[in-house]
Coordinates of C-alpha atoms in Angstrom, one line a residue:
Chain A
X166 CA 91.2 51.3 76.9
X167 CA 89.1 48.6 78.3
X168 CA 91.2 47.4 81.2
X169 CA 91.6 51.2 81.2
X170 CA 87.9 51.6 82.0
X171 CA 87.6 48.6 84.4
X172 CA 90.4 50.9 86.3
X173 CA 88.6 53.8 86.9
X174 CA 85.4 51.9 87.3
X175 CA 87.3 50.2 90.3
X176 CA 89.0 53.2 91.8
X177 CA 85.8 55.1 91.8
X178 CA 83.8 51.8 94.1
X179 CA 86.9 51.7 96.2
X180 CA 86.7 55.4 96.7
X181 CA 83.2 55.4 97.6
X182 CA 83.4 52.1 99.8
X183 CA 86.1 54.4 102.0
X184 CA 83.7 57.5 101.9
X185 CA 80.8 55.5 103.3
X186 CA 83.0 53.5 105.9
X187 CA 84.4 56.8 106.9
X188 CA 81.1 58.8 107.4
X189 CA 79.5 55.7 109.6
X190 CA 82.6 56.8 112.2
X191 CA 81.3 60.3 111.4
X192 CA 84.6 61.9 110.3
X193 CA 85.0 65.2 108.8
X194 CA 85.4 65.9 105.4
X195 CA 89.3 65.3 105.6
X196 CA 88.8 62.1 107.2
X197 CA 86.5 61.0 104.8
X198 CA 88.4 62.2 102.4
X199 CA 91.8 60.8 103.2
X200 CA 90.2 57.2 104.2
X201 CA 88.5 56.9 100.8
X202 CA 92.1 57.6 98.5
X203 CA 93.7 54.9 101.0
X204 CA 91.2 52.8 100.3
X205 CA 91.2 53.3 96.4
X206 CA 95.2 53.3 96.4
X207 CA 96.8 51.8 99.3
X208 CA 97.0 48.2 98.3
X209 CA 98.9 49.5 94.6
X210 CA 101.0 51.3 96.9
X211 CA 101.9 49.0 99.6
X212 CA 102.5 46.6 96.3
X213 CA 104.6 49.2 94.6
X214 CA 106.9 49.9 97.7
X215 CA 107.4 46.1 98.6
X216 CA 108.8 45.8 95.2
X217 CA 110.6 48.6 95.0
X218 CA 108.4 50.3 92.1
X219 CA 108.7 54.2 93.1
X220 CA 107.4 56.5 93.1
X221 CA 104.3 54.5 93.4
X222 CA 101.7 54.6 90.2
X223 CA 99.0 57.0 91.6
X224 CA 101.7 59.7 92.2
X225 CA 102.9 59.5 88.6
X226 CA 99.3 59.2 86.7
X227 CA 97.1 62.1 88.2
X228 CA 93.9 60.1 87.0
X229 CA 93.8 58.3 89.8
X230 CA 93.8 61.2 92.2
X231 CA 91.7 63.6 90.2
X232 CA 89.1 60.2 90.0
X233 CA 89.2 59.9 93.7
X234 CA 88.5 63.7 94.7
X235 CA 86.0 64.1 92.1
X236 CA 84.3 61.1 93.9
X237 CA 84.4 62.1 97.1
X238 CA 82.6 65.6 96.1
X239 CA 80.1 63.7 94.2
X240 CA 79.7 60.7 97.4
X241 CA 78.8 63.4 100.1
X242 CA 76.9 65.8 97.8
X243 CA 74.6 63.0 97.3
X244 CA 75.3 61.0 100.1
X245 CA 71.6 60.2 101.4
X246 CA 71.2 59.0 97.3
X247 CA 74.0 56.5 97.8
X248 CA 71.7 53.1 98.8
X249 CA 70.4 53.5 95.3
X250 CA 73.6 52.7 93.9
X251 CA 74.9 49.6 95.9
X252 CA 73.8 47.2 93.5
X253 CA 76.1 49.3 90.4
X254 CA 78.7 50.0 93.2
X255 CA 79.3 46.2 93.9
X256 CA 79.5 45.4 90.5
X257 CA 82.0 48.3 90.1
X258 CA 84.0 47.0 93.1
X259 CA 84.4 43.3 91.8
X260 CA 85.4 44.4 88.4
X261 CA 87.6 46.5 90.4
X262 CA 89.3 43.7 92.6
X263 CA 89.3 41.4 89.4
X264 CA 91.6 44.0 87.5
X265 CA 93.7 44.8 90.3
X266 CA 94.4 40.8 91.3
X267 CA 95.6 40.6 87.5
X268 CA 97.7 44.4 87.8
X269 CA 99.3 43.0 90.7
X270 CA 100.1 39.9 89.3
X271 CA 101.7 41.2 85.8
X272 CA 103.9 43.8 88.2
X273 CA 105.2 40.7 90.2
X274 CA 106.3 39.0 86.5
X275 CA 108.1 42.3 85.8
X276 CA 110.1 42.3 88.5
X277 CA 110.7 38.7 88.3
X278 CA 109.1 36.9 91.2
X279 CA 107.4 33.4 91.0
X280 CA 104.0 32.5 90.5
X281 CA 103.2 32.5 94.4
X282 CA 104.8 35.4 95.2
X283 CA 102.7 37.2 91.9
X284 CA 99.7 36.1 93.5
X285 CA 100.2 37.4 96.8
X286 CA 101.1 40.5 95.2
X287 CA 97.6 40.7 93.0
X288 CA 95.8 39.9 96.1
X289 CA 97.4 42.1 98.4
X290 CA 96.5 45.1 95.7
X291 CA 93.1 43.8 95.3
X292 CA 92.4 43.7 99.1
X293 CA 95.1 46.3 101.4
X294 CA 93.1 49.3 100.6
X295 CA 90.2 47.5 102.4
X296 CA 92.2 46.2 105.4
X297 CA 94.0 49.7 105.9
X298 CA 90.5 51.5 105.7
X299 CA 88.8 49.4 108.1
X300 CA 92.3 50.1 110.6
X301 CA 92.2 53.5 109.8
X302 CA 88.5 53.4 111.6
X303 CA 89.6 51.1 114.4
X304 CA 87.7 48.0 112.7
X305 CA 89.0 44.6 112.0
X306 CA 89.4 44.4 108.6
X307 CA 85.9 43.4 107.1
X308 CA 87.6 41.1 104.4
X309 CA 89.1 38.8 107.7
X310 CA 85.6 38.3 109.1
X311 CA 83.4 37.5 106.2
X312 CA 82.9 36.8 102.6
X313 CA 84.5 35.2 99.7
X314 CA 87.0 37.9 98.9
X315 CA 90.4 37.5 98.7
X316 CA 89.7 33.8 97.8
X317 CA 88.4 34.9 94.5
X318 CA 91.9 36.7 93.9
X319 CA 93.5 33.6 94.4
X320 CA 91.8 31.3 92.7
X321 CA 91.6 33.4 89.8
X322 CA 95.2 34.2 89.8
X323 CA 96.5 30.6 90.1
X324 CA 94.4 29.9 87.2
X325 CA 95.9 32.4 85.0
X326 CA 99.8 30.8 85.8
X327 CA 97.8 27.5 85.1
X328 CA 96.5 28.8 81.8
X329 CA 99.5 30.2 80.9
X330 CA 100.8 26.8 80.4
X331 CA 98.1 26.1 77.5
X332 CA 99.0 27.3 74.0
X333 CA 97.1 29.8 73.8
X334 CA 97.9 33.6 73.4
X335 CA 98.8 35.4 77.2
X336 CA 96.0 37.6 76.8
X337 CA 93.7 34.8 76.7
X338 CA 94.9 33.5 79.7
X339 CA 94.9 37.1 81.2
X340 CA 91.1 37.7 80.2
X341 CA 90.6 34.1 81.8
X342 CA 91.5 35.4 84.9
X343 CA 90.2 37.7 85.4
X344 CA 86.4 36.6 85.0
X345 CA 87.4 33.7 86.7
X346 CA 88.1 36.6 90.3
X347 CA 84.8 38.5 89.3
X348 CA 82.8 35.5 88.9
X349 CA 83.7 33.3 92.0
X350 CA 82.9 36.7 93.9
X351 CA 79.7 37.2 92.2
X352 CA 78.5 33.6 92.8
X353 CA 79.7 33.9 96.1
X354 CA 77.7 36.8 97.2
X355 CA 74.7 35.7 94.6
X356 CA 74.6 32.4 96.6
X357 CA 75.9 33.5 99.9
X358 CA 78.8 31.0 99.9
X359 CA 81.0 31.5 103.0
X360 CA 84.4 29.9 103.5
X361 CA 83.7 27.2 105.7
X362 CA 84.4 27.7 109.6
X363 CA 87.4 26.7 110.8
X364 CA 86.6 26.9 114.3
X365 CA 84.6 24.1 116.6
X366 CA 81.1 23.8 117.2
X367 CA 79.8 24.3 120.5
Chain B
X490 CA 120.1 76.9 109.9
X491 CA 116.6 78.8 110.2
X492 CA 114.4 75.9 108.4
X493 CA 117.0 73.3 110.5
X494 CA 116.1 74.8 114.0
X495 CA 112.1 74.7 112.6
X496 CA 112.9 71.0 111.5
X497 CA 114.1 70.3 115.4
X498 CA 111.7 72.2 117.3
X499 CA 108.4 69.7 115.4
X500 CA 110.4 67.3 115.8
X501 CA 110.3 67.5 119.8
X502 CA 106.4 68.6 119.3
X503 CA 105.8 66.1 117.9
X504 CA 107.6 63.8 120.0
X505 CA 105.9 65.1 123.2
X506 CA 102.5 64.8 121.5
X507 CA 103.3 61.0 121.0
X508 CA 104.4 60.2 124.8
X509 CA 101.0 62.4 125.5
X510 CA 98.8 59.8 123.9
X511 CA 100.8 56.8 124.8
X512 CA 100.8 57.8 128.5
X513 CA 97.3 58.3 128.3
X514 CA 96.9 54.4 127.3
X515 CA 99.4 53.7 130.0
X516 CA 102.1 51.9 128.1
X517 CA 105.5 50.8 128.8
X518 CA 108.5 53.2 128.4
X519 CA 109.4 51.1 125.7
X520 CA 105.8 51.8 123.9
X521 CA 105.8 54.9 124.5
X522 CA 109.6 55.7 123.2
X523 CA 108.2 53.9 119.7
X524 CA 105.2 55.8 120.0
X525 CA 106.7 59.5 120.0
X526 CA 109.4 58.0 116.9
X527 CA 106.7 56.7 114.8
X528 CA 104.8 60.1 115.6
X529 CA 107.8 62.0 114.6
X530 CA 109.2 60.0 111.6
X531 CA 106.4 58.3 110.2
X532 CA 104.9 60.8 108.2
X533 CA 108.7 61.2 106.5
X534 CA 108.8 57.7 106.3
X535 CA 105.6 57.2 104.3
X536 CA 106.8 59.7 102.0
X537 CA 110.5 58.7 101.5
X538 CA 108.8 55.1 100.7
X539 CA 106.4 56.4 98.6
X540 CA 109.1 57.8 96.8
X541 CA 111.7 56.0 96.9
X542 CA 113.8 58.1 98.4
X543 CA 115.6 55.4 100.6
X544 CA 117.1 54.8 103.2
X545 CA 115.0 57.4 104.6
X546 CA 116.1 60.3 105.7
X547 CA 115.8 59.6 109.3
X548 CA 118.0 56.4 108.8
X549 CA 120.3 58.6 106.8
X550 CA 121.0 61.4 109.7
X551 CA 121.5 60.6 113.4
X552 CA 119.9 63.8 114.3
X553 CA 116.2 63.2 114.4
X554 CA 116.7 59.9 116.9
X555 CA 118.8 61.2 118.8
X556 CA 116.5 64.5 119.3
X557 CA 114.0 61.8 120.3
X558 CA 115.8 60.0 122.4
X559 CA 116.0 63.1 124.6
X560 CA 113.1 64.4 124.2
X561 CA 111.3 61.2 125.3
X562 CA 113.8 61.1 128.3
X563 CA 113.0 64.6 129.2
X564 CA 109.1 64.1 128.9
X565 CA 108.9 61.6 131.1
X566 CA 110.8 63.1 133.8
X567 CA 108.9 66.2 133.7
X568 CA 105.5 64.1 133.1
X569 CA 103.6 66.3 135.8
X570 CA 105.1 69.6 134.1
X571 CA 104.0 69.0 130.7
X572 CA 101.3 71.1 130.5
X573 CA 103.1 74.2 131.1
X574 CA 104.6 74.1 128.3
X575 CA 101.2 73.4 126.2
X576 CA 101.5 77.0 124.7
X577 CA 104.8 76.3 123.4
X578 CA 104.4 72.7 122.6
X579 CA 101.3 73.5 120.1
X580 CA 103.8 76.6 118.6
X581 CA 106.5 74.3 117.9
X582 CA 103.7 71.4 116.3
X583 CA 102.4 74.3 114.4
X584 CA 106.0 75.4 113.2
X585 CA 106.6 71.8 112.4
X586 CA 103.6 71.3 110.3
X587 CA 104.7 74.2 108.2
X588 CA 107.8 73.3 107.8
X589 CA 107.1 69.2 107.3
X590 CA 104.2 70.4 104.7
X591 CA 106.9 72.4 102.7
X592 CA 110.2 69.6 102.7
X593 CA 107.2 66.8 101.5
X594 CA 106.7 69.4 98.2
X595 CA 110.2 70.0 98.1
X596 CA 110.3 65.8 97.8
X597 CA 108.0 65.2 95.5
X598 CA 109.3 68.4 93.2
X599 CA 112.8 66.6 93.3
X600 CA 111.2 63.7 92.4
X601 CA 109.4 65.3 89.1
X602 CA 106.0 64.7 90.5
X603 CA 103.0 67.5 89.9
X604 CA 102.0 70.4 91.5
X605 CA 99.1 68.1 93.4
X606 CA 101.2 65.2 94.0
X607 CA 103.2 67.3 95.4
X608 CA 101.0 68.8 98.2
X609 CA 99.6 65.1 98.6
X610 CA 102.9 64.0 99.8
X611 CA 103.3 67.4 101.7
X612 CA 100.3 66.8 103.9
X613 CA 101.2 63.2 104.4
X614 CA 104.6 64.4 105.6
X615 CA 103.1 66.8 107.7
X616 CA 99.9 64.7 109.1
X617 CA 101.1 60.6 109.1
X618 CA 103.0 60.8 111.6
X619 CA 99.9 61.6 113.9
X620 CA 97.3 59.2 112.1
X621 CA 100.4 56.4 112.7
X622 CA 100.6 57.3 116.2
X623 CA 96.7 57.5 117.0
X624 CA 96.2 54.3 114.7
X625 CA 98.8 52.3 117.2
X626 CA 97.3 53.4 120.4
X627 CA 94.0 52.1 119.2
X628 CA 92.0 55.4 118.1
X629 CA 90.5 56.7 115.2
X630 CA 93.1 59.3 113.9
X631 CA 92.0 62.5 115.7
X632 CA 92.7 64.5 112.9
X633 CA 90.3 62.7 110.8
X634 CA 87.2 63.9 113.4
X635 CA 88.3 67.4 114.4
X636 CA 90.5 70.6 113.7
X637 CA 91.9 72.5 110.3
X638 CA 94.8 70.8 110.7
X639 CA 95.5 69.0 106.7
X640 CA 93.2 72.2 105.3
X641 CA 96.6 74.1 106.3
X642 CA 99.0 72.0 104.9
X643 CA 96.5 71.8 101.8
X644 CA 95.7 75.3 101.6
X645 CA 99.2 76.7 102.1
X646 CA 100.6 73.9 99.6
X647 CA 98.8 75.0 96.7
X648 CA 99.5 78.6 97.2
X649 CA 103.5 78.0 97.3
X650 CA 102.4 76.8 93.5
X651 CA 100.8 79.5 92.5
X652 CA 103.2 82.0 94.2
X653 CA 106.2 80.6 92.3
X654 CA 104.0 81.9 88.9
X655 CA 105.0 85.4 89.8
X656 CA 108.0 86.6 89.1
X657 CA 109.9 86.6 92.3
X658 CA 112.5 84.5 93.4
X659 CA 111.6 80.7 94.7
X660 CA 113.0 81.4 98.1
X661 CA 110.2 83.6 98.8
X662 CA 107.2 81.5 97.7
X663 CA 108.8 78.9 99.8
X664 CA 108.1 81.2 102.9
X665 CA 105.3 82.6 101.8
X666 CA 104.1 78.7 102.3
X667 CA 105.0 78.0 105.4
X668 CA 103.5 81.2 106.6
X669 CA 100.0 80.0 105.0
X670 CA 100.4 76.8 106.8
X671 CA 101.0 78.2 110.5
X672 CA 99.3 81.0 109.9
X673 CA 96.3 79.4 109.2
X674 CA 96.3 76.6 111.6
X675 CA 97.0 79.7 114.3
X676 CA 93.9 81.5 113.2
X677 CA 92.0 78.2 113.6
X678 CA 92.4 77.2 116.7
X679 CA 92.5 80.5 118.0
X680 CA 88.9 81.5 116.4
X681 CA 87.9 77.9 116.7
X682 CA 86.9 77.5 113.3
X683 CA 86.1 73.9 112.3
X684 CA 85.6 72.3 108.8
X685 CA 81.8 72.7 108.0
X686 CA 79.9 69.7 108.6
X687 CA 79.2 67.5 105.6
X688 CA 76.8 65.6 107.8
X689 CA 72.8 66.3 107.3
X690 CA 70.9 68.2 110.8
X691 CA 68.7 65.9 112.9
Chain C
X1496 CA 123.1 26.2 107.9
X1497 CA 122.5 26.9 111.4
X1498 CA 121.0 30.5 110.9
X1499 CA 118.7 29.6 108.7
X1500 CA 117.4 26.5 111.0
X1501 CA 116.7 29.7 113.5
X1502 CA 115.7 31.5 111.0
X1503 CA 112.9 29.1 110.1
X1504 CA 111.8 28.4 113.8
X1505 CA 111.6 32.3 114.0
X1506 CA 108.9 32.6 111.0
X1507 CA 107.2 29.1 112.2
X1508 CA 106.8 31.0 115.4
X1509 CA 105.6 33.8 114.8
X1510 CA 103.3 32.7 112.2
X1511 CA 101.3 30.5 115.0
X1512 CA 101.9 33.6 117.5
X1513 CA 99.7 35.5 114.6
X1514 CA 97.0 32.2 114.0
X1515 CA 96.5 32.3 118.0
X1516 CA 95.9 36.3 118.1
X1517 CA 93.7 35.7 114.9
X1518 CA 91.3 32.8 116.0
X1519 CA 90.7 34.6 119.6
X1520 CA 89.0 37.5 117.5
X1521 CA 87.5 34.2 115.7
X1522 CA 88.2 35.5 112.1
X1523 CA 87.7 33.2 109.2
X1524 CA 90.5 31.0 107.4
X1525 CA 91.8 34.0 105.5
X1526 CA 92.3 36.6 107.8
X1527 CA 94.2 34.1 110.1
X1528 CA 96.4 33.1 107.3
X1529 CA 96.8 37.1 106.3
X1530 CA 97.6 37.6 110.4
X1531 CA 100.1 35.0 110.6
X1532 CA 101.6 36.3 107.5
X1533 CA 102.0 39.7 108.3
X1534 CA 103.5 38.9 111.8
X1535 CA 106.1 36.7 110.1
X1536 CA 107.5 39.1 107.2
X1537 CA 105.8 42.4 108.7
X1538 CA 109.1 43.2 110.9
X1539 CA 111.5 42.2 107.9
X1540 CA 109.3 44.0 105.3
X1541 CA 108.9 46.9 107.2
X1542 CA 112.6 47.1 107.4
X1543 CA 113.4 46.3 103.5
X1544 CA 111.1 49.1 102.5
X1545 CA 113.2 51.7 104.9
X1546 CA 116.4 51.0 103.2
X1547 CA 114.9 50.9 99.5
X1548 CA 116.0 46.8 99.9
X1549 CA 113.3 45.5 97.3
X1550 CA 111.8 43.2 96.5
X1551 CA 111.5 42.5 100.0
X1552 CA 113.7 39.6 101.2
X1553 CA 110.1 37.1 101.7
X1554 CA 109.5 37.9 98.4
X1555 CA 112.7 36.3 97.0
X1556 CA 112.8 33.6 98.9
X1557 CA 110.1 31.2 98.6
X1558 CA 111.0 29.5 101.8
X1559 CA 108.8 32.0 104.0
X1560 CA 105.7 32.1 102.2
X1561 CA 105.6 27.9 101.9
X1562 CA 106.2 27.6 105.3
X1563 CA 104.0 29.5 106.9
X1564 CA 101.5 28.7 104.6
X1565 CA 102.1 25.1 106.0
X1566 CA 102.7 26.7 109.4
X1567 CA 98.8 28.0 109.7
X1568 CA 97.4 24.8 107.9
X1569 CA 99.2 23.0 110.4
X1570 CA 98.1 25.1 113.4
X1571 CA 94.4 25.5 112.2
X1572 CA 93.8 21.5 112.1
X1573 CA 96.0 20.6 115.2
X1574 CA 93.9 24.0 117.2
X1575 CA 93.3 22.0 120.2
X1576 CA 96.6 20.8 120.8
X1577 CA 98.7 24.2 120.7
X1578 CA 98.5 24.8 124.0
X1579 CA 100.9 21.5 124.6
X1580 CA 103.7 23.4 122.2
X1581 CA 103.3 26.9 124.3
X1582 CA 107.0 26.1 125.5
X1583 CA 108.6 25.1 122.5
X1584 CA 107.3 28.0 120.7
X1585 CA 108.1 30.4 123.0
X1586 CA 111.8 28.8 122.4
X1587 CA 111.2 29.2 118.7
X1588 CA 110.0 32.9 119.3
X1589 CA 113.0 33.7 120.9
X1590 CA 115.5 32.5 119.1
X1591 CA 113.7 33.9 116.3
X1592 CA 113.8 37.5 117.9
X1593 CA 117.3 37.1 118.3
X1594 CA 118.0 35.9 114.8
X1595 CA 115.7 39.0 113.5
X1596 CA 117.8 41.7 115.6
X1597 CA 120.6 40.4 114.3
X1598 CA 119.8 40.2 110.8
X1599 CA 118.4 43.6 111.0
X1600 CA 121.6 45.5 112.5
X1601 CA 123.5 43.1 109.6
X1602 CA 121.5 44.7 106.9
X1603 CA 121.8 48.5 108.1
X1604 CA 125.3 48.3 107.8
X1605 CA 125.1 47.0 104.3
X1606 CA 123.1 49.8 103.7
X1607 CA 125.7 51.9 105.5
X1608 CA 123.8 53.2 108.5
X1609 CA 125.5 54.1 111.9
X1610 CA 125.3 51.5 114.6
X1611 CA 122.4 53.8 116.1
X1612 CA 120.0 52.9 113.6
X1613 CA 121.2 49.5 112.7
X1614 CA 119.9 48.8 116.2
X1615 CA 117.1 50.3 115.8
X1616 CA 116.1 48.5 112.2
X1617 CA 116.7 45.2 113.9
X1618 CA 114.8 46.0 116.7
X1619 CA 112.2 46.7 114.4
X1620 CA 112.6 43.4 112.4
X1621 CA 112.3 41.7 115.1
X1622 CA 109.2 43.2 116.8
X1623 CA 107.2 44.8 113.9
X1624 CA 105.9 42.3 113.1
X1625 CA 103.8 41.9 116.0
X1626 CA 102.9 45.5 116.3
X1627 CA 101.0 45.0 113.0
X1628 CA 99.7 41.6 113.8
X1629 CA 98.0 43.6 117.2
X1630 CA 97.6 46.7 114.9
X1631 CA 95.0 44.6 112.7
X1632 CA 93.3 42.6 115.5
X1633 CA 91.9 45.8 116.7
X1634 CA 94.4 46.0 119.9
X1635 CA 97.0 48.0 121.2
X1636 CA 100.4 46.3 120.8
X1637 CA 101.1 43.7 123.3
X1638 CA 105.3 44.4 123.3
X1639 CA 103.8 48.3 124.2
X1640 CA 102.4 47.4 127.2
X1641 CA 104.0 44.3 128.8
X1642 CA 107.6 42.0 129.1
X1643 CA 111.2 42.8 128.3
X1644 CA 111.1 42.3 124.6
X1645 CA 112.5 45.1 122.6
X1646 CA 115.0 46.0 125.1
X1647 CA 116.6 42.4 124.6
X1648 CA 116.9 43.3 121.1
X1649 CA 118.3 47.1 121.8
X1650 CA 120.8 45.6 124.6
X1651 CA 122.0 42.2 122.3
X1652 CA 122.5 44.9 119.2
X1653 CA 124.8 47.1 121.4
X1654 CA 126.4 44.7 122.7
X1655 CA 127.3 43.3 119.0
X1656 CA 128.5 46.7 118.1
X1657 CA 130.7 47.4 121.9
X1658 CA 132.1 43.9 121.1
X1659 CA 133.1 44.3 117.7
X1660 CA 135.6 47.1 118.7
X1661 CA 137.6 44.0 120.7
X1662 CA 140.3 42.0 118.3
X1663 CA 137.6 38.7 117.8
X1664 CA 136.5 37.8 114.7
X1665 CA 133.4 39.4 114.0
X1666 CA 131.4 36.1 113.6
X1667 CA 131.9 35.4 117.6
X1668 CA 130.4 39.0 118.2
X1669 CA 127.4 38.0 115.8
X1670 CA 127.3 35.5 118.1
X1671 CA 127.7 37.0 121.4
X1672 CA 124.7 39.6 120.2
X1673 CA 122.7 37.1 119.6
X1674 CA 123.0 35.0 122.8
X1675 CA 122.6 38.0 124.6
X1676 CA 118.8 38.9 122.9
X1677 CA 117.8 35.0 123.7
X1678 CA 119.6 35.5 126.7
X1679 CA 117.8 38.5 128.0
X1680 CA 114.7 37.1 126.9
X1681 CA 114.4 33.9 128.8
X1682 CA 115.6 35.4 131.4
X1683 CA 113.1 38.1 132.0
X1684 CA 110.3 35.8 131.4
X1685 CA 112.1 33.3 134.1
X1686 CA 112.3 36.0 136.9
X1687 CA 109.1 37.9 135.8
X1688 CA 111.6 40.9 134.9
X1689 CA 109.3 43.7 133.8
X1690 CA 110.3 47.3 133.1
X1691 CA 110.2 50.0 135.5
X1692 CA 107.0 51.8 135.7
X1693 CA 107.3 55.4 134.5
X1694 CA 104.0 56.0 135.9
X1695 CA 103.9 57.7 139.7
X1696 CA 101.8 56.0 142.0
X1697 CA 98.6 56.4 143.2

């Protein structure tokens, strides 16, 4: 029920992150409608296809699509009182990428890939909706450019295989991991910490 | 035979419509031969992945490339003619939105999915192929910013479901379907009606 | 022993091919590692997910993932000196096209395809990748608009198949296809080989 929760709370700031990206390139209300479920599902689905696990989880649990729509509805009736949520929405989009690193990851165990692999799979469902909504509206994905983001997925993920080792119970190390996502990406932002540049000064 | 020769005919629309755009951007034959097959399989594709219906169907019969293959051949030797046969090139699109809309339910019914899955991956069949094509040449999918062109597939989706509550045999509802689809589109473009704007007057 | 050397050059050089499209749009560490990534395994992912082939093959095989992953640490520290490997990886890139193609036809007739499409999936394999990797840069598709590249792949895979009618073990025609990509490659970049312009002239 809790993860459950953290779920919906994450489909719903996904959703609306696509729905506010999508009505900045001014598309209709299809467009926005279709870039905010890609955003909210593509990176479960992209994970579910490269593993073979099909037909991919939003078309067999209708929550996910009945969450989505019903957010949509509720993002453009109120669209101008949007700003006042950005503060509740980015909380609801790192829980959101926290629980979907640690999805991805358990779906990787399941179909019996290492701890590497695992992680690339919780990341890529944490961050593909992102990257194919910002395609979708001829952007580079946002996540390449800026922000701690998908270096909070793996941190967080390699500590879970690291916890794992520990005696302690798997839900433990779990739980662990997933605070340890939300909380790098809430320092991060809280204290502006950028990955450092890679490129030469000039 | 009937639903086959619907099948072929949106194929070559929408074929034709991706040499269109990828002439327009001046690419190479070669780019513009992957263009107009993404255009016309990727909306299939999607869906058989989504599904898992694989090897997907277009891998599975020889018929859809080689329909491209000819149709690509024939579009650019008649590049200068194209646009006499605009009238017949949005009927057989509009056909093949129909029909694509009504094989995705078909899917996804096959596959045990519900009712709105179903038209989900109906409309994807139908519209992919076209967000896949614009996505590739670099432009924000144009059926995200104008036209009832999803609405149809949406519109005529749901009422295949609630025709096949009535007591008549499946066959019909099927058609009954497709005729919402076209029909629909048809009336749109030819009355010009557009989605209402969900953006506020300045 | 000797595919898999290629096989390695090929992801080694593509991965740099996607760190060098990813630092001239100056993106941070991650999205150059996520570019290179995608341009490695896109093509053979891409191609896994067609034929219901899953987990995809990089996925199995932790080989890919660790070396690219060494691959763009490599590239991002020795940045300035790239431009001194330019020939060498163009080498790489084309034996790794040619490897690609061929392991691409060699997995559509496992999964029963006709020689059609088998070309056409390794084709794919081989140039995917770099559609997706000029897909998320924000750019049309380099192989759409310039140099002989997916022809060499279409021309080496018929030639495997036209071959493998002749009494010779099939291992020489695997062979002979795959000379014939490299082949067709080098020597179109040699002689500045582009394809006919379908466009008429002003």
């Amino acid at each position: 029920m809790f993860y459950f929760t953290l779920d919906i709370l994450g489909t719903i700031a996904f959703a609306i992150s696509g729905v506010l990206v999508a009505m900045e390139k001014r598309l209709d209300v299809f467009g926005v409608f279709i870039v905010a479920f890609v955003t909210a599902v593509g990176g479960g689905s992209l994970r579910d296809m490269l593993i073979g696990n099909t037909p991919v989880i939003w078309m067999q649990q209708s929550v996910y699509a009945i969450t989505i729509i019903a957010t949509v509805i509720f993002a453009i009736i109120f669209q101008s009182k949007l700003k006042y949520f950005r503060r509740s929405l980015f909380l609801f989009d790192t829980l959101g990428i926290g629980l979907y690193t640690m999805v991805g990851i358990e779906k990787g165990l399941s179909a019996g890939l290492t701890p590497i692999m695992c992680v690339a799979l919780g990341t890529m469902t944490a961050s593909f909706g992102g990257v194919i909504r910002d395609t979708l509206c001829n952007e580079i994905p946002v996540i390449f450019r800026k922000e701690i983001y998908a270096t909070a997925c793996i941190l967080g993920g390699f500590s879970y295989f690291l916890l794992r080792e520990l005696p302690i119970a798997d839900a433990y190390a779990y739980m662990a991991g997933l605070v340890i996502v939300i909380g790098i990406r809430l320092l991060a932002v809280r204290f502006k910490i950028a990955l450092p540049s890679i490129y030469p000064k000039n």
